[in-house]
mmCIF file of C-alpha atoms in Angstrom:
data_model
loop_
_atom_site.group_PDB
_atom_site.id
_atom_site.type_symbol
_atom_site.label_atom_id
_atom_site.label_comp_id
_atom_site.label_asym_id
_atom_site.label_seq_id
_atom_site.Cartn_x
_atom_site.Cartn_y
_atom_site.Cartn_z
ATOM 1 C CA UNK A 28 0.000 0.000 0.000
ATOM 2 C CA UNK A 29 1.372 3.445 -0.989
ATOM 3 C CA UNK A 30 1.989 5.958 1.821
ATOM 4 C CA UNK A 31 -0.537 8.744 2.256
ATOM 5 C CA UNK A 32 2.143 11.397 1.570
ATOM 6 C CA UNK A 33 2.923 9.839 -1.813
ATOM 7 C CA UNK A 34 -0.773 9.746 -2.711
ATOM 8 C CA UNK A 35 -1.187 13.375 -1.704
ATOM 9 C CA UNK A 36 1.884 14.424 -3.691
ATOM 10 C CA UNK A 37 0.602 12.562 -6.750
ATOM 11 C CA UNK A 38 -2.780 14.263 -6.418
ATOM 12 C CA UNK A 39 -1.126 17.678 -6.170
ATOM 13 C CA UNK A 40 0.891 17.060 -9.340
ATOM 14 C CA UNK A 41 -2.217 15.862 -11.165
ATOM 15 C CA UNK A 42 -4.171 18.963 -10.179
ATOM 16 C CA UNK A 43 -1.247 21.205 -11.173
ATOM 17 C CA UNK A 44 -0.967 19.506 -14.564
ATOM 18 C CA UNK A 45 -4.685 19.880 -15.233
ATOM 19 C CA UNK A 46 -4.581 23.531 -14.207
ATOM 20 C CA UNK A 47 -1.633 24.211 -16.558
ATOM 21 C CA UNK A 48 -3.489 22.539 -19.409
ATOM 22 C CA UNK A 49 -6.576 24.658 -18.768
ATOM 23 C CA UNK A 50 -4.501 27.830 -18.664
ATOM 24 C CA UNK A 51 -2.803 26.959 -21.955
ATOM 25 C CA UNK A 52 -6.166 26.120 -23.518
ATOM 26 C CA UNK A 53 -7.682 29.402 -22.352
ATOM 27 C CA UNK A 54 -4.685 31.358 -23.674
ATOM 28 C CA UNK A 55 -4.919 29.629 -27.068
ATOM 29 C CA UNK A 56 -8.623 30.459 -27.262
ATOM 30 C CA UNK A 57 -7.971 34.078 -26.293
ATOM 31 C CA UNK A 58 -5.291 34.361 -28.990
ATOM 32 C CA UNK A 59 -7.631 32.797 -31.539
ATOM 33 C CA UNK A 60 -10.364 35.312 -30.750
ATOM 34 C CA UNK A 61 -7.902 38.187 -30.828
ATOM 35 C CA UNK A 62 -6.572 37.121 -34.236
ATOM 36 C CA UNK A 63 -10.124 36.825 -35.519
ATOM 37 C CA UNK A 64 -10.995 40.343 -34.346
ATOM 38 C CA UNK A 65 -7.852 41.768 -35.935
ATOM 39 C CA UNK A 66 -8.610 40.027 -39.212
ATOM 40 C CA UNK A 67 -12.183 41.355 -39.208
ATOM 41 C CA UNK A 68 -10.916 44.872 -38.511
ATOM 42 C CA UNK A 69 -8.422 44.592 -41.369
ATOM 43 C CA UNK A 70 -11.090 43.360 -43.767
ATOM 44 C CA UNK A 71 -13.349 46.256 -42.796
ATOM 45 C CA UNK A 72 -10.548 48.770 -43.375
ATOM 46 C CA UNK A 73 -9.892 47.271 -46.813
ATOM 47 C CA UNK A 74 -13.593 47.340 -47.703
ATOM 48 C CA UNK A 75 -13.848 50.978 -46.586
ATOM 49 C CA UNK A 76 -10.759 51.843 -48.613
ATOM 50 C CA UNK A 77 -12.162 50.214 -51.749
ATOM 51 C CA UNK A 78 -15.501 51.980 -51.298
ATOM 52 C CA UNK A 79 -13.810 55.367 -50.914
ATOM 53 C CA UNK A 80 -11.476 54.689 -53.822
ATOM 54 C CA UNK A 81 -14.419 53.825 -56.057
ATOM 55 C CA UNK A 82 -15.655 57.383 -55.555
ATOM 56 C CA UNK A 83 -12.239 58.972 -56.141
ATOM 57 C CA UNK A 84 -12.033 61.526 -58.959
ATOM 58 C CA UNK A 85 -8.256 61.899 -59.081
ATOM 59 C CA UNK A 86 -5.019 60.404 -57.671
ATOM 60 C CA UNK A 87 -5.195 62.782 -54.730
ATOM 61 C CA UNK A 88 -8.537 61.281 -53.702
ATOM 62 C CA UNK A 89 -7.064 57.781 -53.970
ATOM 63 C CA UNK A 90 -4.122 58.810 -51.799
ATOM 64 C CA UNK A 91 -6.580 60.174 -49.245
ATOM 65 C CA UNK A 92 -8.519 56.904 -49.292
ATOM 66 C CA UNK A 93 -5.297 55.034 -48.579
ATOM 67 C CA UNK A 94 -4.407 57.289 -45.672
ATOM 68 C CA UNK A 95 -7.921 57.484 -44.215
ATOM 69 C CA UNK A 96 -8.501 53.743 -44.172
ATOM 70 C CA UNK A 97 -5.350 51.676 -44.571
ATOM 71 C CA UNK A 98 -3.312 54.251 -42.711
ATOM 72 C CA UNK A 99 -5.679 54.341 -39.759
ATOM 73 C CA UNK A 100 -5.949 50.538 -39.515
ATOM 74 C CA UNK A 101 -3.701 48.466 -37.290
ATOM 75 C CA UNK A 102 -0.874 46.608 -38.982
ATOM 76 C CA UNK A 103 -2.047 43.287 -40.402
ATOM 77 C CA UNK A 104 -0.854 40.947 -43.206
ATOM 78 C CA UNK A 105 -4.036 41.643 -45.192
ATOM 79 C CA UNK A 106 -3.405 45.393 -45.050
ATOM 80 C CA UNK A 107 0.247 44.842 -45.945
ATOM 81 C CA UNK A 108 -0.777 42.881 -49.034
ATOM 82 C CA UNK A 109 -2.975 45.698 -50.309
ATOM 83 C CA UNK A 110 -0.257 48.284 -49.677
ATOM 84 C CA UNK A 111 2.356 46.162 -51.426
ATOM 85 C CA UNK A 112 0.156 46.028 -54.513
ATOM 86 C CA UNK A 113 -0.217 49.805 -54.491
ATOM 87 C CA UNK A 114 3.552 50.251 -54.792
ATOM 88 C CA UNK A 115 3.181 49.254 -58.452
ATOM 89 C CA UNK A 116 0.466 51.844 -59.144
ATOM 90 C CA UNK A 117 1.299 54.019 -62.175
ATOM 91 C CA UNK A 118 0.613 57.236 -60.263
ATOM 92 C CA UNK A 119 3.451 58.519 -58.091
ATOM 93 C CA UNK A 120 1.083 60.102 -55.529
ATOM 94 C CA UNK A 121 -0.695 56.794 -54.972
ATOM 95 C CA UNK A 122 2.619 54.974 -54.588
ATOM 96 C CA UNK A 123 3.824 57.657 -52.223
ATOM 97 C CA UNK A 124 0.753 57.353 -50.008
ATOM 98 C CA UNK A 125 1.222 53.591 -49.731
ATOM 99 C CA UNK A 126 4.929 54.026 -48.944
ATOM 100 C CA UNK A 127 4.125 56.527 -46.200
ATOM 101 C CA UNK A 128 1.652 54.150 -44.570
ATOM 102 C CA UNK A 129 4.092 51.226 -44.683
ATOM 103 C CA UNK A 130 6.765 53.437 -43.169
ATOM 104 C CA UNK A 131 4.641 54.512 -40.194
ATOM 105 C CA UNK A 132 5.240 53.510 -36.566
ATOM 106 C CA UNK A 133 2.517 50.868 -36.727
ATOM 107 C CA UNK A 134 4.746 48.793 -38.992
ATOM 108 C CA UNK A 135 7.966 49.226 -37.028
ATOM 109 C CA UNK A 136 9.809 45.932 -36.717
ATOM 110 C CA UNK A 137 7.806 44.230 -39.476
ATOM 111 C CA UNK A 138 10.459 42.424 -41.555
ATOM 112 C CA UNK A 139 8.146 41.661 -44.453
ATOM 113 C CA UNK A 140 7.070 45.280 -44.694
ATOM 114 C CA UNK A 141 10.698 46.421 -44.635
ATOM 115 C CA UNK A 142 11.667 43.934 -47.361
ATOM 116 C CA UNK A 143 8.807 45.139 -49.545
ATOM 117 C CA UNK A 144 9.913 48.762 -49.152
ATOM 118 C CA UNK A 145 13.565 48.162 -49.965
ATOM 119 C CA UNK A 146 12.553 45.967 -52.888
ATOM 120 C CA UNK A 147 10.221 48.662 -54.169
ATOM 121 C CA UNK A 148 13.059 51.203 -54.093
ATOM 122 C CA UNK A 149 14.797 49.284 -56.873
ATOM 123 C CA UNK A 150 11.655 49.355 -59.020
ATOM 124 C CA UNK A 151 10.997 53.076 -58.774
ATOM 125 C CA UNK A 152 11.988 55.193 -61.756
ATOM 126 C CA UNK A 153 12.192 58.583 -60.050
ATOM 127 C CA UNK A 154 14.857 59.265 -57.448
ATOM 128 C CA UNK A 155 12.475 61.038 -55.038
ATOM 129 C CA UNK A 156 10.353 57.903 -54.652
ATOM 130 C CA UNK A 157 13.477 55.785 -54.248
ATOM 131 C CA UNK A 158 14.595 58.085 -51.441
ATOM 132 C CA UNK A 159 11.170 57.851 -49.807
ATOM 133 C CA UNK A 160 11.248 54.029 -49.920
ATOM 134 C CA UNK A 161 14.686 53.987 -48.305
ATOM 135 C CA UNK A 162 13.653 56.521 -45.652
ATOM 136 C CA UNK A 163 10.519 54.568 -44.733
ATOM 137 C CA UNK A 164 12.536 51.363 -44.722
ATOM 138 C CA UNK A 165 14.773 53.012 -42.133
ATOM 139 C CA UNK A 166 11.717 53.831 -40.037
ATOM 140 C CA UNK A 167 10.400 50.288 -39.771
ATOM 141 C CA UNK A 168 13.187 47.806 -40.528
ATOM 142 C CA UNK A 169 14.765 45.882 -37.654
ATOM 143 C CA UNK A 170 18.485 46.539 -37.330
ATOM 144 C CA UNK A 171 19.265 43.061 -38.637
ATOM 145 C CA UNK A 172 18.198 44.210 -42.120
ATOM 146 C CA UNK A 173 20.605 47.166 -42.209
ATOM 147 C CA UNK A 174 22.840 45.425 -44.718
ATOM 148 C CA UNK A 175 20.001 45.696 -47.233
ATOM 149 C CA UNK A 176 21.079 49.330 -47.584
ATOM 150 C CA UNK A 177 24.637 48.451 -48.578
ATOM 151 C CA UNK A 178 24.093 48.758 -52.326
ATOM 152 C CA UNK A 179 22.289 52.082 -51.887
ATOM 153 C CA UNK A 180 25.136 53.625 -49.903
ATOM 154 C CA UNK A 181 27.267 53.485 -53.037
ATOM 155 C CA UNK A 182 24.601 54.841 -55.355
ATOM 156 C CA UNK A 183 25.783 57.451 -57.841
ATOM 157 C CA UNK A 184 22.875 59.675 -56.785
ATOM 158 C CA UNK A 185 24.120 61.552 -53.720
ATOM 159 C CA UNK A 186 20.635 62.018 -52.273
ATOM 160 C CA UNK A 187 19.934 58.283 -52.409
ATOM 161 C CA UNK A 188 23.329 57.389 -50.933
ATOM 162 C CA UNK A 189 22.952 59.942 -48.148
ATOM 163 C CA UNK A 190 19.462 58.686 -47.272
ATOM 164 C CA UNK A 191 20.728 55.105 -47.087
ATOM 165 C CA UNK A 192 23.514 56.115 -44.704
ATOM 166 C CA UNK A 193 21.114 58.167 -42.567
ATOM 167 C CA UNK A 194 18.689 55.244 -42.400
ATOM 168 C CA UNK A 195 21.390 53.039 -40.918
ATOM 169 C CA UNK A 196 22.380 55.708 -38.406
ATOM 170 C CA UNK A 197 18.774 56.062 -37.242
ATOM 171 C CA UNK A 198 18.580 52.443 -36.112
ATOM 172 C CA UNK A 199 17.983 51.888 -32.413
ATOM 173 C CA UNK A 200 21.466 50.509 -31.792
ATOM 174 C CA UNK A 201 22.967 53.790 -32.905
ATOM 175 C CA UNK A 202 25.948 52.350 -34.747
ATOM 176 C CA UNK A 203 26.707 50.921 -38.157
ATOM 177 C CA UNK A 204 28.345 47.685 -37.037
ATOM 178 C CA UNK A 205 26.813 45.399 -39.695
ATOM 179 C CA UNK A 206 27.840 47.839 -42.412
ATOM 180 C CA UNK A 207 31.340 48.225 -40.971
ATOM 181 C CA UNK A 208 31.835 44.495 -40.629
ATOM 182 C CA UNK A 209 30.661 43.852 -44.194
ATOM 183 C CA UNK A 210 33.109 46.411 -45.593
ATOM 184 C CA UNK A 211 36.022 45.839 -43.265
ATOM 185 C CA UNK A 212 39.287 45.142 -45.029
ATOM 186 C CA UNK A 213 40.633 41.645 -44.386
ATOM 187 C CA UNK A 214 43.059 41.449 -41.521
ATOM 188 C CA UNK A 215 46.718 41.585 -42.573
ATOM 189 C CA UNK A 216 48.652 38.440 -41.704
ATOM 190 C CA UNK A 217 51.387 38.925 -39.059
ATOM 191 C CA UNK A 218 54.830 39.664 -40.379
ATOM 192 C CA UNK A 219 56.921 36.535 -40.403
ATOM 193 C CA UNK A 220 60.494 36.534 -39.287
ATOM 194 C CA UNK A 221 62.852 36.678 -42.285
ATOM 195 C CA UNK A 222 64.244 33.337 -43.384
ATOM 196 C CA UNK A 223 67.918 33.350 -44.209
ATOM 197 C CA UNK A 224 68.863 32.507 -47.749
ATOM 198 C CA UNK A 225 70.655 29.195 -47.952
ATOM 199 C CA UNK A 226 73.412 30.748 -50.034
ATOM 200 C CA UNK A 227 74.224 33.152 -47.236
ATOM 201 C CA UNK A 228 74.889 30.401 -44.757
ATOM 202 C CA UNK A 229 78.523 29.344 -44.195
ATOM 203 C CA UNK A 230 79.737 26.197 -42.562
ATOM 204 C CA UNK A 231 81.948 26.898 -39.657
ATOM 205 C CA UNK A 232 84.173 24.081 -38.513
ATOM 206 C CA UNK A 233 85.342 24.307 -34.948
#
């Protein structure tokens, strides 16, 4: 027969395990509901944007629809997808509005958003929009993506190169370590002691 203390200890562990399972289950359900609410909010923002855009009479109205709806919405993959598509719009004002939204504080730390912005910079024909993409990338990109600016730092356009450098400097860490490490000259090997030429050696017989 098992001692009473062992039985009690076993019961305590069983209760603790059940409680932990219930807590995990409740947390999973809470997260599920939260994700659902965020998705519904994103879908509503997209629907509102499309409705306002349908009434737009010029690119300025479309830009306003982007800012009023997608810009006011919380960051969400569905919103990001719509904004990414707008970066290919033929009108520069529409592209600019989408870039500004993706470069806002709501998207800070979003790697996918940052990658879209820096990728879009290469596809822009005018330098001003390229600069804007790089600047907004600097606003939201995590520091680990700083090396994505490497090619832009050497751009022949001084404004683009300067913006790329400034974007790195604005990172939270405050230094340009990844950039420095990537461009650091290889370490010079230590100087070896000179080796005497065999012809200079003489045999001395004692």
